[in-house]
C-alpha positions as semicolon CSV with decimal commas, in nm:
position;residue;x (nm);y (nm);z (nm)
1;X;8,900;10,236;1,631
2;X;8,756;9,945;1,385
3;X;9,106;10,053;1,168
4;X;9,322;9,883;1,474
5;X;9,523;9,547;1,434
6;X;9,751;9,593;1,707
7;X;9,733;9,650;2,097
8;X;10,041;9,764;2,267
9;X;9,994;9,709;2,624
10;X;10,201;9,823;2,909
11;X;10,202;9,573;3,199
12;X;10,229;9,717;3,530
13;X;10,011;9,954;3,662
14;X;9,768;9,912;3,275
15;X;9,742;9,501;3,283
16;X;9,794;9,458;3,721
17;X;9,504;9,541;4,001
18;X;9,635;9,864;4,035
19;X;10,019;9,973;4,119
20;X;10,050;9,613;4,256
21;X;10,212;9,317;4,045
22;X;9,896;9,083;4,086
23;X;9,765;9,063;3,726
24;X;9,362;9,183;3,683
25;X;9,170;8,877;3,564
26;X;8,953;9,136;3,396
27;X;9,213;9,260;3,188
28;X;9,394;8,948;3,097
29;X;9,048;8,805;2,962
30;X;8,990;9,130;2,761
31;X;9,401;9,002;2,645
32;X;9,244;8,689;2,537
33;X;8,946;8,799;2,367
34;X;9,125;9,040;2,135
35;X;9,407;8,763;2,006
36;X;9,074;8,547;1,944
37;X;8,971;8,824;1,700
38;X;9,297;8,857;1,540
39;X;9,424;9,161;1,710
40;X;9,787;9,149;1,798
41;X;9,901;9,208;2,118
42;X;10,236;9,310;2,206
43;X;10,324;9,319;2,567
44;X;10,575;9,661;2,661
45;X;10,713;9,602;2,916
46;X;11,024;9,789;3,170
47;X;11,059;9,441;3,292
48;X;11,352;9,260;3,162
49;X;11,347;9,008;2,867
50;X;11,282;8,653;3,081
51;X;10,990;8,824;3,278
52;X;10,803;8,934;2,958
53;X;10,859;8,655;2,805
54;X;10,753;8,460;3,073
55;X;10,415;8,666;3,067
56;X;10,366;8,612;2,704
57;X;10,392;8,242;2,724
58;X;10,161;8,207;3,007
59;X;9,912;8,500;2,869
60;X;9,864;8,373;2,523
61;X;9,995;8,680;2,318
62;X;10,149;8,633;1,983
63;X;10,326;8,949;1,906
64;X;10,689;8,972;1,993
65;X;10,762;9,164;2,311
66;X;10,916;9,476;2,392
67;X;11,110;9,507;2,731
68;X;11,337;9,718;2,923
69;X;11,140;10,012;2,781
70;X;11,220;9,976;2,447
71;X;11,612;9,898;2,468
72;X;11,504;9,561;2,352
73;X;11,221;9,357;2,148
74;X;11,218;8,956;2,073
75;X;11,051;8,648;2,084
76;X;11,162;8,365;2,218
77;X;11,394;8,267;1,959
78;X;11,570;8,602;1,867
79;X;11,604;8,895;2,024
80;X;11,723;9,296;1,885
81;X;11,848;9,604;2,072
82;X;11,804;9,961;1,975
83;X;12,075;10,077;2,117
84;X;12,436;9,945;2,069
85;X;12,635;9,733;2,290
86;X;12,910;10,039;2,378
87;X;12,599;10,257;2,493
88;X;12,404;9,951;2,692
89;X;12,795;9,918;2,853
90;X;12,790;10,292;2,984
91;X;12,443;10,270;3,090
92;X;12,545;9,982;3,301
93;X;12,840;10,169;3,453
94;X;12,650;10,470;3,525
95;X;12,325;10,296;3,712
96;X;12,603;10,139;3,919
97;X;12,779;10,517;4,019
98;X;12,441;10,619;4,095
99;X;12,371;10,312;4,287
100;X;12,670;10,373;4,511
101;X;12,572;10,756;4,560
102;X;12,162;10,656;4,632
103;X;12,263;10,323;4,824
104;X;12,330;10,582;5,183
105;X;11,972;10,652;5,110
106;X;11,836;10,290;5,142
107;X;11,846;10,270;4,742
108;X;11,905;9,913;4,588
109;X;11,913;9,782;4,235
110;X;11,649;9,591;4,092
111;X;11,660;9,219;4,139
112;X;11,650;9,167;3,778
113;X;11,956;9,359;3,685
114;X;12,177;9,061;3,633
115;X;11,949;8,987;3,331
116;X;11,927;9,397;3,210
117;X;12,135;9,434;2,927
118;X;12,044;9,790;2,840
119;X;11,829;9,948;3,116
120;X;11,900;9,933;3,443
121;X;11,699;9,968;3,730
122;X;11,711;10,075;4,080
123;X;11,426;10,094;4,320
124;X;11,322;10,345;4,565
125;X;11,312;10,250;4,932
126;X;10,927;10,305;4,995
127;X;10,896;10,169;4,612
128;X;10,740;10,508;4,503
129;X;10,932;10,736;4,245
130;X;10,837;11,102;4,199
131;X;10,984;11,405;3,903
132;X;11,248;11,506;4,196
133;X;11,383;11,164;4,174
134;X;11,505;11,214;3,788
135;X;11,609;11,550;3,845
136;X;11,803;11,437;4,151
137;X;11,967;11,152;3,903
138;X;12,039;11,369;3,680
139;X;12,258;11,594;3,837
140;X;12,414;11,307;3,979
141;X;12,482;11,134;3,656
142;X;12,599;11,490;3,484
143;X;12,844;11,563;3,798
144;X;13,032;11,232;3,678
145;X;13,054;11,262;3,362
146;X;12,730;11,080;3,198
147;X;12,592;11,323;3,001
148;X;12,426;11,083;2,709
149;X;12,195;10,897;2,917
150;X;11,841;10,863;2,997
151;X;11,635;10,851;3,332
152;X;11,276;10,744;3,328
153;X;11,053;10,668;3,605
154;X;10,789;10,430;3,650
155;X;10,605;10,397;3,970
156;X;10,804;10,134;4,049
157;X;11,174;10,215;3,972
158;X;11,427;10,448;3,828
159;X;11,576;10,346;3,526
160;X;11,901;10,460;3,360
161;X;11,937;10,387;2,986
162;X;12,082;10,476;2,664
163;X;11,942;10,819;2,494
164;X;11,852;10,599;2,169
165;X;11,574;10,351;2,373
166;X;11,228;10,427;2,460
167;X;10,864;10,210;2,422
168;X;10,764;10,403;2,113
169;X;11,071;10,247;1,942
170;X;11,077;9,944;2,079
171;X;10,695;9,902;1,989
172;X;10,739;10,085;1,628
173;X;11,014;9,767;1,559
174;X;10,822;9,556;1,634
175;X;10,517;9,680;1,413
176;X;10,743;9,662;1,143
177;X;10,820;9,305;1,183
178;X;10,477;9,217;1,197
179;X;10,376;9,427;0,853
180;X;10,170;9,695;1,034
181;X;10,147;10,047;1,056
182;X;10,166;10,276;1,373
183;X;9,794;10,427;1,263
184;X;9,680;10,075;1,317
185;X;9,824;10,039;1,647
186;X;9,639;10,157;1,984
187;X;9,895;10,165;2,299
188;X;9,745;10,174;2,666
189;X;9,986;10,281;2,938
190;X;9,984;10,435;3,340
191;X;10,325;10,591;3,358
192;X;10,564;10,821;3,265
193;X;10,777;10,637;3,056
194;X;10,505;10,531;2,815
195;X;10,430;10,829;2,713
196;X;10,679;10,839;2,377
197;X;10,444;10,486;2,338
198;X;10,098;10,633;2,305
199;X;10,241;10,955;2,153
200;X;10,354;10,751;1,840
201;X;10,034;10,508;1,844
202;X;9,773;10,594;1,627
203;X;9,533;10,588;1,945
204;X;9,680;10,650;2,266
205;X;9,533;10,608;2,575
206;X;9,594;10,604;2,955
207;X;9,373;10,429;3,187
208;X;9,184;10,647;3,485
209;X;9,488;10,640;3,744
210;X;9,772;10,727;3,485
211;X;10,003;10,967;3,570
212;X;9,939;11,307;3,469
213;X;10,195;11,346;3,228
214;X;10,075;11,041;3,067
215;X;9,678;11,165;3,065
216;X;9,822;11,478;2,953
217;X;9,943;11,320;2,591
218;X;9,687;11,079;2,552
219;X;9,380;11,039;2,314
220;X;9,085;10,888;2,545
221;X;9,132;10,841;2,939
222;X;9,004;10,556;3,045
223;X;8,702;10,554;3,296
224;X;8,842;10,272;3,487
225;X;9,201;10,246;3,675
226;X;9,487;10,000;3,557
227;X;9,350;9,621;3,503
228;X;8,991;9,735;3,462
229;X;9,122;10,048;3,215
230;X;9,293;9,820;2,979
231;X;8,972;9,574;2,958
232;X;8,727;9,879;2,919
233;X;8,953;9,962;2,622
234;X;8,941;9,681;2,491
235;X;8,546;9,596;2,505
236;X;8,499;9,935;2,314
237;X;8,801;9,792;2,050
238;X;8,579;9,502;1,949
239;X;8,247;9,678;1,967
240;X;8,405;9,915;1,723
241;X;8,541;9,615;1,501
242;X;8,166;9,436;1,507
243;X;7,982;9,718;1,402
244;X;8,205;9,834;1,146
């Protein structure tokens, strides 16, 4: 791992005390230490663009961010989509159809749709998402006519997006901008939907209560669970980088 400039760092569930949304002190002092050693951290996020940004400012990291999983990546000047403005439109239209079938079901959108420009989210009642879930959106989405879409699921929310976005591409722009390669980047995720993120890192890796489909893709599984995961990782990062 002494080859790696850049971390890639999922937020909830890999930099949070568990599936909660209280940040780990643990992890974000593991953050810390690697930007003191001159590893890049770039925060990936299914959040929308104010929220990781927010978290960057107030975590220290000087990469640009990636958010709504992938569809977009900025700073806090600029800010790029992968996927065009016609596609982001449909997305929108369709995560609103679905809404309207789901809402009977005690569905609701996420409270941070207003500022979703690509990816748009709705939550689960009990706030827990499962595989019958996106096959149940799906064949919702399909029956009306969406058939160039994307539905991924973190353990948080459903989102509905473009075909063209995803974290590995979000994350892979953004290594670009910065002069990197993707064999010097190591991504750490929990979910589903960063598993095209890790696949396309040169080290992937999912911390000890990913979901399977996650630990399934990845190069090392962490020992420890979400916060603690991401700050194991990183401790063996820097070992790896002093000894080398």
């Amino acid at each position: 791992m002494s080859s790696i400039k850049v971390v890639a760092a999922d937020i909830d569930g890999t930099l949070t005390e568990g599936v909660s949304f209280l940040l780990d002190l643990e992890a974000i002092k593991a953050l810390r230490e690697l930007e003191r050693a001159g590893i890049k951290v770039i925060l990936v996020s299914g959040n929308s663009r104010p929220v990781t940004l927010t978290l960057k400012r107030y975590l220290g990291t000087s990469a640009p961010v990636v958010f709504e999983n992938g569809c977009g990546y900025s700073d806090f000047t600029w800010e790029e989509y992968v996927a065009d403005k016609a596609s982001c439109l449909i997305a929108k239209e369709a995560a609103e159809t679905l809404l309207k079938v789901l809402s009977v079901k005690n569905w609701r959108p996420s409270w941070q749709n207003p500022w979703r420009k690509c990816d748009f989210a709705i939550n689960a009642p009990q706030g827990v998402t499962s595989e019958e879930d996106t096959n149940k959106a799906y064949k919702i989405l399909e029956e009306f006519g969406y058939l160039k879409l994307s539905v991924l699921v973190s353990r948080h929310a459903m989102h509905i997006m473009p075909k063209d976005c995803g974290k590995g591409k979000g994350v892979k722009k953004v290594v670009e901008k910065l002069g990197f390669s993707m064999d010097e980047v190591l991504a750490v995720g929990d979910a589903e939907n960063d598993v095209d993120m890790i696949k396309i890192a040169g080290v992937g890796v999912a911390v000890a209560d990913a979901q399977e489909a996650l630990k399934k893709e990845a190069d090392i599984v962490a020992p420890e669970p979400a916060g603690r995961g991401f700050a194991w990782v990183a401790r063996k990062l820097l070992e790896a980088r002093r000894s080398s």
